[in-house]
Tab-separated table of C-alpha atoms in Angstrom:
chain	number	residue	atom	x	y	z
A	8	MET	CA	-0.252	-0.246	-0.118
A	9	ASN	CA	1.294	3.848	-0.776
A	10	ARG	CA	1.670	5.123	2.412
A	11	PRO	CA	2.706	8.830	3.138
A	12	TYR	CA	6.120	7.957	4.432
A	13	ALA	CA	7.709	10.587	3.255
A	14	THR	CA	5.004	13.135	4.232
A	15	ILE	CA	6.141	12.134	7.900
A	16	LEU	CA	9.818	11.658	7.456
A	17	ASP	CA	9.685	15.575	6.947
A	18	ALA	CA	7.636	16.543	8.666
A	19	LEU	CA	9.579	14.820	11.872
A	20	ARG	CA	11.426	17.641	14.524
A	21	PRO	CA	12.733	14.826	17.003
A	22	GLU	CA	13.555	17.184	20.138
A	23	GLY	CA	13.325	16.311	23.685
A	24	ASP	CA	13.686	12.833	25.820
A	25	ASP	CA	12.930	10.105	24.303
A	26	GLU	CA	9.179	9.957	25.625
A	27	ARG	CA	7.939	13.370	23.735
A	28	ARG	CA	10.318	11.957	21.061
A	29	MET	CA	8.343	8.589	20.869
A	30	ARG	CA	5.245	10.989	21.480
A	31	GLN	CA	5.595	12.695	18.513
A	32	VAL	CA	6.007	9.707	16.241
A	33	VAL	CA	3.726	7.559	17.352
A	34	ASP	CA	0.793	11.280	16.469
A	35	LEU	CA	2.901	11.417	12.995
A	36	LEU	CA	2.360	7.878	12.408
A	37	TRP	CA	-1.875	7.944	13.434
A	38	GLU	CA	-2.793	11.450	11.586
A	39	HIS	CA	-0.923	10.226	8.236
A	40	LEU	CA	-1.462	6.553	8.527
A	41	HIS	CA	-5.349	6.084	10.496
A	42	PRO	CA	-6.933	7.057	6.795
A	43	THR	CA	-5.045	3.996	5.323
A	44	GLY	CA	-6.090	1.502	7.099
A	45	VAL	CA	-3.839	1.324	10.517
A	46	SER	CA	-6.155	1.020	13.351
A	47	TRP	CA	-3.617	1.238	16.292
A	48	VAL	CA	0.561	2.947	16.796
A	49	GLY	CA	2.068	2.821	19.704
A	50	PHE	CA	5.434	1.506	21.562
A	51	TYR	CA	5.849	-1.808	23.808
A	52	LEU	CA	9.410	-0.642	26.155
A	53	PRO	CA	11.067	-3.606	28.274
A	54	ASP	CA	10.192	-2.916	32.286
A	55	GLY	CA	13.354	-5.149	32.909
A	56	HIS	CA	11.096	-8.280	34.201
A	57	GLY	CA	10.659	-10.223	31.172
A	58	GLN	CA	7.699	-8.165	30.464
A	59	LEU	CA	7.167	-5.274	27.612
A	60	VAL	CA	4.730	-2.681	29.457
A	61	LEU	CA	3.081	0.131	26.934
A	62	GLY	CA	4.710	3.085	25.781
A	63	PRO	CA	3.364	6.493	23.924
A	64	ARG	CA	0.859	5.312	21.753
A	65	ARG	CA	-2.736	6.637	19.707
A	66	ASP	CA	-5.720	5.756	19.414
A	67	ARG	CA	-6.749	3.140	22.184
A	68	PRO	CA	-5.453	1.993	25.497
A	69	ALA	CA	-3.578	-1.981	24.653
A	70	CYS	CA	-2.992	-4.426	26.357
A	71	SER	CA	0.158	-4.452	28.876
A	72	PRO	CA	2.141	-5.947	30.758
A	73	ILE	CA	2.641	-8.453	27.026
A	74	GLY	CA	5.179	-10.679	28.173
A	75	LEU	CA	8.268	-11.903	25.780
A	76	HIS	CA	5.898	-13.906	23.616
A	77	GLY	CA	2.894	-12.721	20.221
A	78	ALA	CA	4.655	-10.566	17.301
A	79	CYS	CA	5.724	-7.918	19.656
A	80	GLY	CA	7.987	-9.960	22.256
A	81	GLN	CA	9.517	-11.864	18.832
A	82	ALA	CA	10.339	-8.875	17.167
A	83	PHE	CA	12.257	-7.779	20.829
A	84	ARG	CA	14.497	-11.028	20.888
A	85	SER	CA	14.989	-11.009	17.471
A	86	GLY	CA	16.342	-7.896	16.684
A	87	ARG	CA	14.842	-7.994	13.475
A	88	PRO	CA	11.141	-6.236	11.774
A	89	LEU	CA	8.531	-8.899	11.251
A	90	VAL	CA	5.734	-8.574	9.265
A	91	VAL	CA	2.262	-10.213	10.138
A	92	ARG	CA	0.514	-10.549	7.365
A	93	ASP	CA	-2.721	-12.673	8.897
A	94	VAL	CA	-2.370	-12.681	12.930
A	95	ALA	CA	-4.612	-15.760	13.002
A	96	ASP	CA	-1.666	-17.880	11.309
A	97	LEU	CA	0.046	-17.155	14.378
A	98	GLY	CA	-1.880	-19.612	16.684
A	99	PRO	CA	-1.806	-19.548	20.924
A	100	ASN	CA	1.327	-16.650	21.102
A	101	TYR	CA	-0.817	-13.988	19.449
A	102	ILE	CA	-1.864	-11.842	21.602
A	103	ALA	CA	-5.360	-9.910	21.187
A	104	CYS	CA	-5.874	-6.773	22.320
A	105	ASP	CA	-8.480	-5.838	19.545
A	106	PRO	CA	-10.186	-9.008	18.252
A	107	ARG	CA	-10.976	-6.844	14.980
A	108	ASP	CA	-7.088	-6.834	14.341
A	109	ARG	CA	-5.769	-9.020	11.252
A	110	SER	CA	-2.420	-7.827	10.473
A	111	GLU	CA	0.085	-6.234	12.060
A	112	VAL	CA	3.972	-5.109	11.733
A	113	VAL	CA	6.354	-4.082	14.352
A	114	VAL	CA	10.242	-2.440	14.463
A	115	PRO	CA	12.451	-2.751	16.867
A	116	LEU	CA	14.431	0.259	18.775
A	117	ARG	CA	17.769	-1.003	18.701
A	118	THR	CA	20.850	1.238	20.552
A	119	ALA	CA	24.543	1.986	18.894
A	120	SER	CA	25.366	-1.242	19.952
A	121	GLY	CA	22.638	-3.425	18.333
A	122	GLU	CA	20.746	-4.636	21.692
A	123	CYS	CA	16.700	-4.060	21.236
A	124	ARG	CA	15.116	-1.033	23.788
A	125	GLY	CA	11.963	-1.381	22.565
A	126	VAL	CA	9.185	-2.157	19.702
A	127	LEU	CA	6.812	0.375	17.614
A	128	ASP	CA	3.783	-1.361	17.101
A	129	LEU	CA	1.385	-0.875	14.018
A	130	ASP	CA	-1.909	-3.314	13.884
A	131	SER	CA	-4.903	-3.443	11.030
A	132	HIS	CA	-8.226	-4.458	10.617
A	133	GLU	CA	-7.147	-5.784	7.198
A	134	VAL	CA	-5.791	-8.549	6.513
A	135	ALA	CA	-1.721	-8.244	4.855
A	136	ALA	CA	-2.112	-4.302	5.394
A	137	PHE	CA	1.663	-4.088	5.858
A	138	ASP	CA	4.571	-5.855	4.236
A	139	ASP	CA	8.851	-5.120	4.119
A	140	ALA	CA	8.496	-1.508	2.411
A	141	ASP	CA	7.132	-0.599	5.974
A	142	ALA	CA	8.718	-2.217	8.432
A	143	GLU	CA	11.847	-0.283	6.320
A	144	GLN	CA	9.816	3.340	6.314
A	145	LEU	CA	9.297	2.543	10.046
A	146	ALA	CA	12.932	1.757	10.904
A	147	ALA	CA	13.815	4.592	8.831
A	148	ILE	CA	11.214	6.813	11.048
A	149	LEU	CA	12.869	5.787	14.221
A	150	ARG	CA	16.578	7.026	13.120
A	151	GLN	CA	15.180	10.243	12.205
A	152	ALA	CA	13.454	10.405	15.187
A	153	GLY	CA	16.824	9.411	17.362
A	154	LEU	CA	14.929	6.163	18.812
A	155	SER	CA	16.739	4.329	17.086
A	156	ALA	CA	20.427	3.287	15.329
């Protein structure tokens, strides 16, 4: 799907601490991608006790904490982006915060040394709403925001 990532990159003005930059990324992604079928945008961050907890997000609450399983946990543990064409393919490890969600893309936030320090998660109610190009563009946005190396 053709999404306005260039517009988001142009609008991004990273400043402040991580929380503020995450909030700006979430708000820009929501503003520009919700009309394209994105149903949820948010960050999950490790709590130091084997759980991922909800960070800045739009537009409704989500599950938290979620452990290290499911799509977010898999991307966090591997340190690699994960595109889920159909969440039904994930079986019992899928965490259904909204039963209408059908696809997902999760992009890790990495330190300069390569350590994963959280993930950006986008959901859609449509099957196959995301592809590798989405994951690459989201990673570029995270880098420009100073949230990922």
